[in-house]
Coordinates of C-alpha atoms in Angstrom, one line a residue:
X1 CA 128.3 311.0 152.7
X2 CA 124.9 312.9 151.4
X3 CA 121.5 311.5 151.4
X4 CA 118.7 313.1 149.1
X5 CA 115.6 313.3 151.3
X6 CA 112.2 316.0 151.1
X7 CA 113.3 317.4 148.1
X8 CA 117.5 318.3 149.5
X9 CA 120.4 316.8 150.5
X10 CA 121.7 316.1 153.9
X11 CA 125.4 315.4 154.7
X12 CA 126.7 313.0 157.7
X13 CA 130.1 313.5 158.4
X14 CA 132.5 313.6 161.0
X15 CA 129.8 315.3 163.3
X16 CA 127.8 311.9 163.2
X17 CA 130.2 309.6 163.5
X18 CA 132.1 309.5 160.2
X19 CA 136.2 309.1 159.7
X20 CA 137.7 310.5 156.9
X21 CA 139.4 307.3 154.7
X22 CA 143.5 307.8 155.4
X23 CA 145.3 306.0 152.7
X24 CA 145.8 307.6 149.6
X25 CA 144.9 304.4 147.5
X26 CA 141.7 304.2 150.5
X27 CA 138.5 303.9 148.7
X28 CA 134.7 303.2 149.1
X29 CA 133.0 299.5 148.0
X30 CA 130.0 298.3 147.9
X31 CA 126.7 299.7 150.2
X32 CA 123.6 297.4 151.5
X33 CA 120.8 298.3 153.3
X34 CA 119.2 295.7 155.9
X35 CA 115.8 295.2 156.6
X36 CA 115.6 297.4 159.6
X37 CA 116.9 300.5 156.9
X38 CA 120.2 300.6 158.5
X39 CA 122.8 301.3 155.4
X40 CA 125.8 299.1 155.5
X41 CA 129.2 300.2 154.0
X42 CA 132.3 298.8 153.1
X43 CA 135.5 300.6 152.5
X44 CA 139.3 299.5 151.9
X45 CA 139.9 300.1 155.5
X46 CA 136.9 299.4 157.6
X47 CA 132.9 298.4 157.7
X48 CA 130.6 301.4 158.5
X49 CA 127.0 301.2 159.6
X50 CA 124.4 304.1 159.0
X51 CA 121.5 303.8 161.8
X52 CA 119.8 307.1 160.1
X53 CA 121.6 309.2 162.9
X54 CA 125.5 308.6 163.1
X55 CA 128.1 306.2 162.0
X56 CA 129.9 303.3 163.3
X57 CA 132.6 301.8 162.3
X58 CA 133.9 298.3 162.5
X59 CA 138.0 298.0 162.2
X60 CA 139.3 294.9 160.5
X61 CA 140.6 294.5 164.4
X62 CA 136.8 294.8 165.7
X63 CA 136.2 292.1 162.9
X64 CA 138.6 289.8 164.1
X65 CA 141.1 290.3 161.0
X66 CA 144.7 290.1 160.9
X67 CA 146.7 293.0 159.4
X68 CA 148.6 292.3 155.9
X69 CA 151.6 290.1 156.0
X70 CA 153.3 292.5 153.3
X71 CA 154.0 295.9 153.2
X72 CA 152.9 298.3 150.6
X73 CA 149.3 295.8 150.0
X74 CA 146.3 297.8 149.4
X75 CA 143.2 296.1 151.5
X76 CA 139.5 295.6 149.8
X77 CA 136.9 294.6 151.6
X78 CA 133.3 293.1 149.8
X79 CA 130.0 293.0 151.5
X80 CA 127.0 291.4 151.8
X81 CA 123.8 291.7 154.2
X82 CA 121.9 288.6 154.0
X83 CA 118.1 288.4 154.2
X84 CA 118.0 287.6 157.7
X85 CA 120.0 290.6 158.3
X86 CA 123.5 288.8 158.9
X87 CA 126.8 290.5 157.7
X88 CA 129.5 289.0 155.7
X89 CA 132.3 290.6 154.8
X90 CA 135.5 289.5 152.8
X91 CA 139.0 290.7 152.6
X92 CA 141.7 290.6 150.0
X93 CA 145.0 292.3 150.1
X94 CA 146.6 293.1 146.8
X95 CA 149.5 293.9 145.3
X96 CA 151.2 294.9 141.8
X97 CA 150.6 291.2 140.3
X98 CA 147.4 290.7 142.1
X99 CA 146.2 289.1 145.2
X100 CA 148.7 288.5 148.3
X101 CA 146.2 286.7 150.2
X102 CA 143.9 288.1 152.8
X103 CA 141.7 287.6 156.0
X104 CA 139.2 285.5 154.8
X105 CA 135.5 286.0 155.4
X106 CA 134.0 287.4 158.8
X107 CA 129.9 287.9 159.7
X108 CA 127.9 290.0 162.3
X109 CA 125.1 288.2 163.7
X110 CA 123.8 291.6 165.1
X111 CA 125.9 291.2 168.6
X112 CA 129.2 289.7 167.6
X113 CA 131.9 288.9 164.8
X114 CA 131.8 285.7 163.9
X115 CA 134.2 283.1 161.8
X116 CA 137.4 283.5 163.5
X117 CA 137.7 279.3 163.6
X118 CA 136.2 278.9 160.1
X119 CA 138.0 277.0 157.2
X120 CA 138.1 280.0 155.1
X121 CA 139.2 282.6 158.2
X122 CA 142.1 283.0 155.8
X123 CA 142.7 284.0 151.8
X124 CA 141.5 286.8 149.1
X125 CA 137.8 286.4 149.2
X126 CA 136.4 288.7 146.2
X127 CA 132.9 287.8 145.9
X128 CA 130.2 286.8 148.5
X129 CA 126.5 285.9 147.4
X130 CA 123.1 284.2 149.1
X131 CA 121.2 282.1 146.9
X132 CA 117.3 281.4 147.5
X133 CA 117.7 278.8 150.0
X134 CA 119.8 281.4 152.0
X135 CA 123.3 279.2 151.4
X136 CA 126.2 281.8 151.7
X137 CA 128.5 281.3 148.8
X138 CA 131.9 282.6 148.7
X139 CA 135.1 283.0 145.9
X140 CA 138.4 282.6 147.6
X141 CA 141.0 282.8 145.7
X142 CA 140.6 279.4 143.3
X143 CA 138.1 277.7 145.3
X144 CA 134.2 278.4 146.2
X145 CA 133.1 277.7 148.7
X146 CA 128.8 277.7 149.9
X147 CA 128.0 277.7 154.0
X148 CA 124.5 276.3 155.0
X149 CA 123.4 278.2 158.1
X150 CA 120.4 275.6 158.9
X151 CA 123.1 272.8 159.5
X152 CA 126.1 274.9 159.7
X153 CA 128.0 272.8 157.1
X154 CA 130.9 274.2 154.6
X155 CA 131.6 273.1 151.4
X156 CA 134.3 273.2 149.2
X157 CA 134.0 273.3 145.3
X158 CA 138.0 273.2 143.8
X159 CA 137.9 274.9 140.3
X160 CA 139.3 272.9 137.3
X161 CA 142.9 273.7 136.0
X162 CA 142.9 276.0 133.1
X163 CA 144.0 275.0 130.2
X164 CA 147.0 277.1 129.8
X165 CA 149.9 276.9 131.6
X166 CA 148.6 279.4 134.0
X167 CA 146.6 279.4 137.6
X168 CA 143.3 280.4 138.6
X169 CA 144.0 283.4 141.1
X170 CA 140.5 284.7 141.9
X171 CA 136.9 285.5 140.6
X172 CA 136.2 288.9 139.0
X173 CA 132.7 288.1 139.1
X174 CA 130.0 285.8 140.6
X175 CA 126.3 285.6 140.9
X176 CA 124.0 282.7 141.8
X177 CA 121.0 282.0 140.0
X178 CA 117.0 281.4 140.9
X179 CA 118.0 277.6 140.1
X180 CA 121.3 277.6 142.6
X181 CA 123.6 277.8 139.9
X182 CA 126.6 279.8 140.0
X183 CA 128.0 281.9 137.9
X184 CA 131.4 283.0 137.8
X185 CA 134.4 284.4 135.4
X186 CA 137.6 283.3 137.2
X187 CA 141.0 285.4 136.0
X188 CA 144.5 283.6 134.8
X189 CA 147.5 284.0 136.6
X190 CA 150.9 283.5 135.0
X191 CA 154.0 285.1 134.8
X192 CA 153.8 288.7 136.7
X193 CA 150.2 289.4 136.8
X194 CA 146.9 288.1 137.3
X195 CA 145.4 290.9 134.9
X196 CA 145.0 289.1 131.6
X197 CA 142.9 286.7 130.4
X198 CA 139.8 285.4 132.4
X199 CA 137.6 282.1 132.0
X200 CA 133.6 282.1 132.5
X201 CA 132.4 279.1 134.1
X202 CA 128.5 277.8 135.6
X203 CA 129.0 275.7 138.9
X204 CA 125.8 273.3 139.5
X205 CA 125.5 270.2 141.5
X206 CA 129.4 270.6 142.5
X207 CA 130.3 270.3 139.1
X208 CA 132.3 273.3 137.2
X209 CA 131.3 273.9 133.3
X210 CA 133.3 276.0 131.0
X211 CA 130.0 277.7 129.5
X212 CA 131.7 281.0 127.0
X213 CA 135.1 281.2 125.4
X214 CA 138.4 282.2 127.5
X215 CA 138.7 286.4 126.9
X216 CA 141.5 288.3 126.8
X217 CA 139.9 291.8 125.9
X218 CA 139.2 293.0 129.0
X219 CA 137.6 291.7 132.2
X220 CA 133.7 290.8 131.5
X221 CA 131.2 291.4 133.8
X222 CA 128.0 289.5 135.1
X223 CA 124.9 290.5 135.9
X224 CA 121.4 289.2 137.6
X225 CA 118.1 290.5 136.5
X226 CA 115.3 290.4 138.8
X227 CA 113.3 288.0 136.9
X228 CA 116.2 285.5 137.0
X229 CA 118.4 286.6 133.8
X230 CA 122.0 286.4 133.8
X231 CA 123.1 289.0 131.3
X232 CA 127.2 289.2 130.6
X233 CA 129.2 291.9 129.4
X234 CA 132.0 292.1 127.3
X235 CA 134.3 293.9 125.0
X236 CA 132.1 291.7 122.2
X237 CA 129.1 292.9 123.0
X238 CA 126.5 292.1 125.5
X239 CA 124.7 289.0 126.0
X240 CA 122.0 287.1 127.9
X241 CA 122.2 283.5 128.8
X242 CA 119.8 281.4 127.6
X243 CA 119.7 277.7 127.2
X244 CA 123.0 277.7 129.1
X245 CA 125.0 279.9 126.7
X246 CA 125.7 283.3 126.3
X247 CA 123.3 284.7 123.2
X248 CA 124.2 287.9 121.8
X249 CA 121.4 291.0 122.1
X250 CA 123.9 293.5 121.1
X251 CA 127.3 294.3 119.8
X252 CA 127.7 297.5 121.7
X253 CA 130.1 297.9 124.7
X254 CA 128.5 298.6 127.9
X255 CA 130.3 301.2 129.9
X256 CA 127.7 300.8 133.1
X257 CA 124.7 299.1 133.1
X258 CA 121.7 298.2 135.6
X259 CA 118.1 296.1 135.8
X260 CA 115.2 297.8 136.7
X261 CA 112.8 296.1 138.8
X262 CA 110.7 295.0 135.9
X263 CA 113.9 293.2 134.7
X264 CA 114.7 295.7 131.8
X265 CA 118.4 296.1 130.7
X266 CA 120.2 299.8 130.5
X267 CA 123.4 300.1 129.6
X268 CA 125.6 303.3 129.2
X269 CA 128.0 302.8 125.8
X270 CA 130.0 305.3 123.9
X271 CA 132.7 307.4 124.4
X272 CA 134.3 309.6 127.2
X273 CA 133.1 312.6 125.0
X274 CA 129.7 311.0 124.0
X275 CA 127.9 308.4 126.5
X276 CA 124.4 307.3 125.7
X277 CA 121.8 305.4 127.1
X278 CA 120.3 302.3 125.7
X279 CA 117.5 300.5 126.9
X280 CA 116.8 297.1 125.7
X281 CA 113.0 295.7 124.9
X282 CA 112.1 292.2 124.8
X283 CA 110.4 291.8 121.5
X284 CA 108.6 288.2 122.4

C-alpha cells in the first residue's frame, strides 16, 4: 500500500506491519478513514488499520467470526467507520450461485469486538450505512435491519416477495438518505444463481416501495450526493431521483462515476479502447 504525500509516494508494507493477502481469489474492499486520521481497511480475509506508522490487522477470529461452513467459499468483508469513530464490519461467504451465508455483522468500539450475542451475529451482510441520526442500518441477506445506539434497540424490516417465482437473496446496493430513507436494489434468486435480475426499492417508515422497474441488464448502482441526491445507474442510462422516481439526465452508460463535494456528477462512459469523462451541470 503507497500513500502520495510532499510531492512522492511512500510504501508500507510488510516492514510496517502489512501481510501479503494469501488466497488467490483474496482481494482488497472498501477503505475509511476515522476522525483521528487512522485509515481503516477491509479485505476478503481480514480488517487492517493504518495509524500513519504500521499496520494491524484484525482476523475474522480477533473479530469474533466463525470460519465458513463450506469449503471452496470465497469470504467478503464490507466496512463502515461511523461518525463517532465505531467499526462495523460485515461478512458474506459466497459461492458459484451466490451467497452461502456468513458471520453476520461485528463492531470495534475502540477497545473490543462487539456483537457476538446480536440478532444478526449470523448471515451475508453486504451493505452497512449510518443515517443522520447515527442509526446503523444493515442488508442481510433479505431483511434490513437499523440498530439505534442511544437505546440499543434492533429492528427488523422483512422485504416484500417478488413478484416472480424467485427469492430475494441480498442487496447489491444501499444508501440512506438526508430524510432516513433507504435506498436499496435487492437481486432475484431462482434456479442456480442469484446473478440476474435485480429490484430497486425506497424503505421509509418500515414500509418497502417498489420505486423503478425490475432490470435484468445488468446490476444498477446507487449513489449519494453530498447535497442529498440519490443518483442511479444503469445499463439505460443514468438518472437522479426526484419526486420519488428515477428521472433520466442521460442515456449514456456510466463505467465509474463519483460526487464532488459541491455535489457535481462525473461519470466515466465509453469503451475499453475510448473512456471519457463527463461532467454533468445543473442547468436550473
Amino acid at each position: 500500500i503507497s500513500r502520495w504525500e510532499a510531492g512522492e509516494w511512500e510504501s508500507y508494507s510488510e516492514a510496517e506491519g502489512w501481510q501479503p493477502l494469501s488466497d488467490w481469489f483474496a482481494q482488497v474492499g472498501r477503505s475509511e478513514t476515522d476522525s483521528r486520521g487512522n485509515l481503516w481497511l477491509s479485505t476478503s480475509q481480514d480488517v487492517r488499520l493504518f495509524d500513519g506508522e504500521s499496520w494491524h490487522i484484525f482476523t475474522p477470529e480477533d473479530m469474533l467470526m466463525p470460519p465458513p461452513e463450506y469449503e471452496d467459499t470465497a469470504t467478503e468483508m464490507v466496512l463502515q467507520v461511523l461518525e463517532n469513530d465505531d467499526v462495523w464490519v460485515g461478512s458474506c461467504y459466497w459461492g458459484g450461485p451466490g451467497p452461502f451465508g456468513g458471520a453476520g455483522v461485528r463492531w470495534f468500539d475502540g477497545e473490543s469486538w462487539l456483537g457476538v450475542d446480536s440478532p444478526i451475529a449470523e448471515g451475508c451482510v453486504t451493505k452497512i450505512e449510518e443515517d443522520s441520526q447515527g442509526r446503523v442500518w444493515i442488508a442481510m441477506e433479505d431483511e434490513l435491519w437499523r440498530y439505534t445506539p442511544e437505546s440499543g434497540e434492533w429492528d427488523q424490516f422483512q422485504a416484500p416477495e417478488p413478484a416472480e417465482a424467485q427469492r430475494y437473496g441480498f442487496a447489491t446496493e444501499m444508501v440512506v438518505d438526508d430524510e432516513g430513507v433507504v435506498w436499496l436494489i435487492l437481486a432475484e434468486c431462482g434456479g442456480a444463481s442469484c446473478f440476474g435480475a435485480t429490484v430497486p426499492y425506497r424503505v421509509q417508515e418500515g414500509e418497502w416501495e417498489q420505486f423503478a422497474e425490475r432490470d435484468d441488464s445488468g446490476m444498477p448502482r446507487l449513489l449519494l450526493a453530498s447535497d442529498g441526491d440519490v443518483w442511479i445507474f444503469w445499463a439505460g442510462g443514468v438518472s437522479r431521483i426526484e419526486a420519488g422516481e428515477p428521472a433520466l439526465v442521460t442515456e449514456l452508460f456510466a463505467t465509474h462515476q463519483a460526487v464532488d463535494a459541491g455535489g457535481n456528477l462525473w461519470i466515466v462512459s465509453g469503451s475499453e479502447d475510448e473512456q471519457v469523462l463527463w461532467w454533468a451541470v445543473d442547468d436550473g
